[in-house]
Structure formats: C-alpha cells, structure tokens
C-alpha cells in the first residue's frame, strides 16, 4: 500500500499580495508585530505562504472590517498561538467585537434612514418643481 504525500501549495509574497490585495509591506508588518503566525522560508530565505496562511489573512481582513484595533487583533493571534486553553478568552474578545459591530450597524441604520428621508424630500421637491414648469 502506497502512502500518499500531500503537498501543500506555497505562495511567494508577491503572489499573496496579488491574491489578498495586501501590500508586501503590510504582510511583512503583520509578521513583525505578531499578527501573522510564523511564515515558512525557502532555502534562500524567501517567505513561503500556505493556504492556511491565506485563510488566516482572510480572517484578519474580516476583523479589520469590524473595526477591531490592531492591538486586539494581535492579542487574538497570541491567544490562538497559546492553544485551545485560550478558547474562552478568544470567544470573549470576539463577542465584544460583535457587540461593537452591532452597535455600529444600528448607528449606520439610523444614519441611512435620515439620508433616505432627505433624499425622498429632495425628490419630492424636484417633482413639484418639474410639474410647476409644465404648467
């Protein structure tokens, strides 16, 4: 019986930049501040990212979209590296972020309602002016 060795795709920093939209500078910075887990290197010292790294970067992008601070993202990454015993702390951090996102969504929903009202008001004014011009 043959054992099948599964090879994992490796990506250069340029390829990751193209796939994620993150600059090479940002990718290096993420690694330097501890937001990015250890990235393997080739024999010549070039970074070699894996699909798992790309998944992590996609998740970090979602955290950025939530407005989570870089410090909290780094803290989350540290907790992940510490292992499963930190699951409760990670959950608390994500729950706090979720609450902040929900608050922000409510604020934006209120702001959108005001914009819709003003746009409708101006549309009605334009309709009235257009009808007056026809008479």
PDB file of C-alpha atoms in Angstrom:
ATOM      1  CA  UNK A   1       0.000   0.000   0.000  1.00  0.00           C
ATOM      2  CA  UNK A   2       1.391   3.355  -1.020  1.00  0.00           C
ATOM      3  CA  UNK A   3       1.211   6.334   1.262  1.00  0.00           C
ATOM      4  CA  UNK A   4       0.257   9.477  -0.486  1.00  0.00           C
ATOM      5  CA  UNK A   5       2.246  12.518   0.499  1.00  0.00           C
ATOM      6  CA  UNK A   6       0.073  15.554   0.334  1.00  0.00           C
ATOM      7  CA  UNK A   7       1.944  18.569  -0.920  1.00  0.00           C
ATOM      8  CA  UNK A   8       0.742  21.908   0.183  1.00  0.00           C
ATOM      9  CA  UNK A   9       0.767  24.810  -2.238  1.00  0.00           C
ATOM     10  CA  UNK A  10       3.272  27.538  -1.353  1.00  0.00           C
ATOM     11  CA  UNK A  11       2.927  31.164  -2.359  1.00  0.00           C
ATOM     12  CA  UNK A  12       5.515  33.902  -2.646  1.00  0.00           C
ATOM     13  CA  UNK A  13       4.888  37.250  -1.016  1.00  0.00           C
ATOM     14  CA  UNK A  14       4.136  38.682  -4.485  1.00  0.00           C
ATOM     15  CA  UNK A  15       1.506  36.023  -5.078  1.00  0.00           C
ATOM     16  CA  UNK A  16      -0.054  36.689  -1.669  1.00  0.00           C
ATOM     17  CA  UNK A  17      -0.082  40.401  -2.439  1.00  0.00           C
ATOM     18  CA  UNK A  18      -1.929  39.696  -5.704  1.00  0.00           C
ATOM     19  CA  UNK A  19      -4.400  37.306  -4.065  1.00  0.00           C
ATOM     20  CA  UNK A  20      -5.182  39.384  -0.961  1.00  0.00           C
ATOM     21  CA  UNK A  21      -4.692  42.976  -2.023  1.00  0.00           C
ATOM     22  CA  UNK A  22      -2.392  43.478   0.960  1.00  0.00           C
ATOM     23  CA  UNK A  23       0.902  45.124   0.145  1.00  0.00           C
ATOM     24  CA  UNK A  24       4.163  43.314   0.741  1.00  0.00           C
ATOM     25  CA  UNK A  25       4.966  45.994   3.310  1.00  0.00           C
ATOM     26  CA  UNK A  26       1.727  45.197   5.183  1.00  0.00           C
ATOM     27  CA  UNK A  27       2.409  41.453   5.056  1.00  0.00           C
ATOM     28  CA  UNK A  28       5.893  41.962   6.485  1.00  0.00           C
ATOM     29  CA  UNK A  29       4.483  44.310   9.140  1.00  0.00           C
ATOM     30  CA  UNK A  30       1.819  41.764  10.129  1.00  0.00           C
ATOM     31  CA  UNK A  31       4.573  39.210  10.625  1.00  0.00           C
ATOM     32  CA  UNK A  32       6.785  41.649  12.546  1.00  0.00           C
ATOM     33  CA  UNK A  33       4.056  42.663  15.034  1.00  0.00           C
ATOM     34  CA  UNK A  34       2.909  39.091  15.605  1.00  0.00           C
ATOM     35  CA  UNK A  35      -0.391  39.310  13.748  1.00  0.00           C
ATOM     36  CA  UNK A  36       0.771  36.759  11.211  1.00  0.00           C
ATOM     37  CA  UNK A  37       1.920  33.396  12.520  1.00  0.00           C
ATOM     38  CA  UNK A  38       5.382  32.181  11.632  1.00  0.00           C
ATOM     39  CA  UNK A  39       5.745  32.101   7.868  1.00  0.00           C
ATOM     40  CA  UNK A  40       7.975  29.382   6.458  1.00  0.00           C
ATOM     41  CA  UNK A  41      11.007  30.376   4.415  1.00  0.00           C
ATOM     42  CA  UNK A  42      12.587  28.830   1.369  1.00  0.00           C
ATOM     43  CA  UNK A  43      16.222  27.757   1.391  1.00  0.00           C
ATOM     44  CA  UNK A  44      17.069  31.224   0.064  1.00  0.00           C
ATOM     45  CA  UNK A  45      15.129  32.982   2.832  1.00  0.00           C
ATOM     46  CA  UNK A  46      12.055  33.963   0.812  1.00  0.00           C
ATOM     47  CA  UNK A  47       8.728  33.810   2.604  1.00  0.00           C
ATOM     48  CA  UNK A  48       6.536  30.899   1.536  1.00  0.00           C
ATOM     49  CA  UNK A  49       2.890  31.276   2.492  1.00  0.00           C
ATOM     50  CA  UNK A  50       0.432  28.371   2.638  1.00  0.00           C
ATOM     51  CA  UNK A  51      -3.301  28.114   2.071  1.00  0.00           C
ATOM     52  CA  UNK A  52      -3.655  28.151   5.854  1.00  0.00           C
ATOM     53  CA  UNK A  53      -1.816  31.500   5.901  1.00  0.00           C
ATOM     54  CA  UNK A  54      -4.180  32.831   3.236  1.00  0.00           C
ATOM     55  CA  UNK A  55      -7.178  31.697   5.300  1.00  0.00           C
ATOM     56  CA  UNK A  56      -5.722  33.477   8.330  1.00  0.00           C
ATOM     57  CA  UNK A  57      -5.199  36.668   6.315  1.00  0.00           C
ATOM     58  CA  UNK A  58      -8.818  36.500   5.111  1.00  0.00           C
ATOM     59  CA  UNK A  59      -9.954  36.210   8.735  1.00  0.00           C
ATOM     60  CA  UNK A  60      -7.739  39.123   9.771  1.00  0.00           C
ATOM     61  CA  UNK A  61      -9.321  41.114   6.941  1.00  0.00           C
ATOM     62  CA  UNK A  62     -12.755  40.415   8.431  1.00  0.00           C
ATOM     63  CA  UNK A  63     -11.515  41.539  11.838  1.00  0.00           C
ATOM     64  CA  UNK A  64     -10.185  44.742  10.261  1.00  0.00           C
ATOM     65  CA  UNK A  65     -13.574  45.317   8.627  1.00  0.00           C
ATOM     66  CA  UNK A  66     -15.213  45.098  12.055  1.00  0.00           C
ATOM     67  CA  UNK A  67     -13.042  47.951  13.244  1.00  0.00           C
ATOM     68  CA  UNK A  68     -11.135  45.773  15.709  1.00  0.00           C
ATOM     69  CA  UNK A  69      -7.968  47.509  16.828  1.00  0.00           C
ATOM     70  CA  UNK A  70      -4.608  46.185  15.721  1.00  0.00           C
ATOM     71  CA  UNK A  71      -3.744  45.610  19.380  1.00  0.00           C
ATOM     72  CA  UNK A  72      -6.827  43.401  19.823  1.00  0.00           C
ATOM     73  CA  UNK A  73      -6.074  41.530  16.594  1.00  0.00           C
ATOM     74  CA  UNK A  74      -2.522  40.865  17.799  1.00  0.00           C
ATOM     75  CA  UNK A  75      -3.891  39.764  21.187  1.00  0.00           C
ATOM     76  CA  UNK A  76      -6.265  37.372  19.411  1.00  0.00           C
ATOM     77  CA  UNK A  77      -3.369  35.968  17.350  1.00  0.00           C
ATOM     78  CA  UNK A  78      -1.351  35.472  20.544  1.00  0.00           C
ATOM     79  CA  UNK A  79      -4.260  33.629  22.142  1.00  0.00           C
ATOM     80  CA  UNK A  80      -4.554  31.360  19.085  1.00  0.00           C
ATOM     81  CA  UNK A  81      -0.849  30.526  19.316  1.00  0.00           C
ATOM     82  CA  UNK A  82      -1.197  29.750  23.044  1.00  0.00           C
ATOM     83  CA  UNK A  83      -3.554  26.907  22.220  1.00  0.00           C
ATOM     84  CA  UNK A  84      -7.031  25.577  22.920  1.00  0.00           C
ATOM     85  CA  UNK A  85      -6.982  26.529  26.594  1.00  0.00           C
ATOM     86  CA  UNK A  86      -7.485  30.168  25.494  1.00  0.00           C
ATOM     87  CA  UNK A  87     -10.742  29.463  23.647  1.00  0.00           C
ATOM     88  CA  UNK A  88     -12.758  31.268  26.328  1.00  0.00           C
ATOM     89  CA  UNK A  89     -10.625  34.403  26.083  1.00  0.00           C
ATOM     90  CA  UNK A  90     -10.835  34.342  22.294  1.00  0.00           C
ATOM     91  CA  UNK A  91     -14.591  33.967  22.467  1.00  0.00           C
ATOM     92  CA  UNK A  92     -14.882  36.935  24.851  1.00  0.00           C
ATOM     93  CA  UNK A  93     -12.787  39.080  22.539  1.00  0.00           C
ATOM     94  CA  UNK A  94     -14.903  38.133  19.526  1.00  0.00           C
ATOM     95  CA  UNK A  95     -18.153  38.633  21.452  1.00  0.00           C
ATOM     96  CA  UNK A  96     -17.058  42.117  22.485  1.00  0.00           C
ATOM     97  CA  UNK A  97     -16.199  42.884  18.867  1.00  0.00           C
ATOM     98  CA  UNK A  98     -19.564  41.503  17.718  1.00  0.00           C
ATOM     99  CA  UNK A  99     -21.350  43.797  20.213  1.00  0.00           C
ATOM    100  CA  UNK A 100     -19.395  46.781  18.868  1.00  0.00           C
ATOM    101  CA  UNK A 101     -20.282  45.793  15.282  1.00  0.00           C
ATOM    102  CA  UNK A 102     -23.963  45.508  16.176  1.00  0.00           C
ATOM    103  CA  UNK A 103     -23.864  48.957  17.789  1.00  0.00           C
ATOM    104  CA  UNK A 104     -22.185  50.384  14.701  1.00  0.00           C
ATOM    105  CA  UNK A 105     -24.736  48.709  12.409  1.00  0.00           C
ATOM    106  CA  UNK A 106     -27.558  50.291  14.442  1.00  0.00           C
ATOM    107  CA  UNK A 107     -25.880  53.706  14.164  1.00  0.00           C
ATOM    108  CA  UNK A 108     -25.446  53.277  10.412  1.00  0.00           C
ATOM    109  CA  UNK A 109     -29.050  52.102  10.024  1.00  0.00           C
ATOM    110  CA  UNK A 110     -30.227  55.269  11.775  1.00  0.00           C
ATOM    111  CA  UNK A 111     -27.973  57.393   9.584  1.00  0.00           C
ATOM    112  CA  UNK A 112     -29.263  55.624   6.477  1.00  0.00           C
ATOM    113  CA  UNK A 113     -32.857  56.350   7.489  1.00  0.00           C
ATOM    114  CA  UNK A 114     -32.028  60.063   7.751  1.00  0.00           C
ATOM    115  CA  UNK A 115     -30.355  60.007   4.342  1.00  0.00           C
ATOM    116  CA  UNK A 116     -33.322  58.194   2.805  1.00  0.00           C
ATOM    117  CA  UNK A 117     -35.693  60.773   4.292  1.00  0.00           C
ATOM    118  CA  UNK A 118     -33.646  63.695   2.936  1.00  0.00           C
ATOM    119  CA  UNK A 119     -33.305  62.092  -0.496  1.00  0.00           C
ATOM    120  CA  UNK A 120     -37.066  61.470  -0.635  1.00  0.00           C
ATOM    121  CA  UNK A 121     -37.685  65.081   0.396  1.00  0.00           C
ATOM    122  CA  UNK A 122     -35.458  66.392  -2.382  1.00  0.00           C
ATOM    123  CA  UNK A 123     -37.058  64.019  -4.881  1.00  0.00           C
ATOM    124  CA  UNK A 124     -40.497  65.370  -3.947  1.00  0.00           C
ATOM    125  CA  UNK A 125     -39.231  68.945  -4.301  1.00  0.00           C
ATOM    126  CA  UNK A 126     -37.843  68.124  -7.749  1.00  0.00           C
ATOM    127  CA  UNK A 127     -41.170  66.520  -8.749  1.00  0.00           C
ATOM    128  CA  UNK A 128     -43.098  69.601  -7.602  1.00  0.00           C
ATOM    129  CA  UNK A 129     -40.720  71.919  -9.468  1.00  0.00           C
ATOM    130  CA  UNK A 130     -40.946  69.800 -12.625  1.00  0.00           C
ATOM    131  CA  UNK A 131     -44.760  69.847 -12.512  1.00  0.00           C
ATOM    132  CA  UNK A 132     -44.762  73.606 -11.961  1.00  0.00           C
ATOM    133  CA  UNK A 133     -42.541  74.074 -15.014  1.00  0.00           C
ATOM    134  CA  UNK A 134     -45.048  72.147 -17.147  1.00  0.00           C
ATOM    135  CA  UNK A 135     -47.984  74.318 -16.178  1.00  0.00           C
TER     136      UNK A 135
END
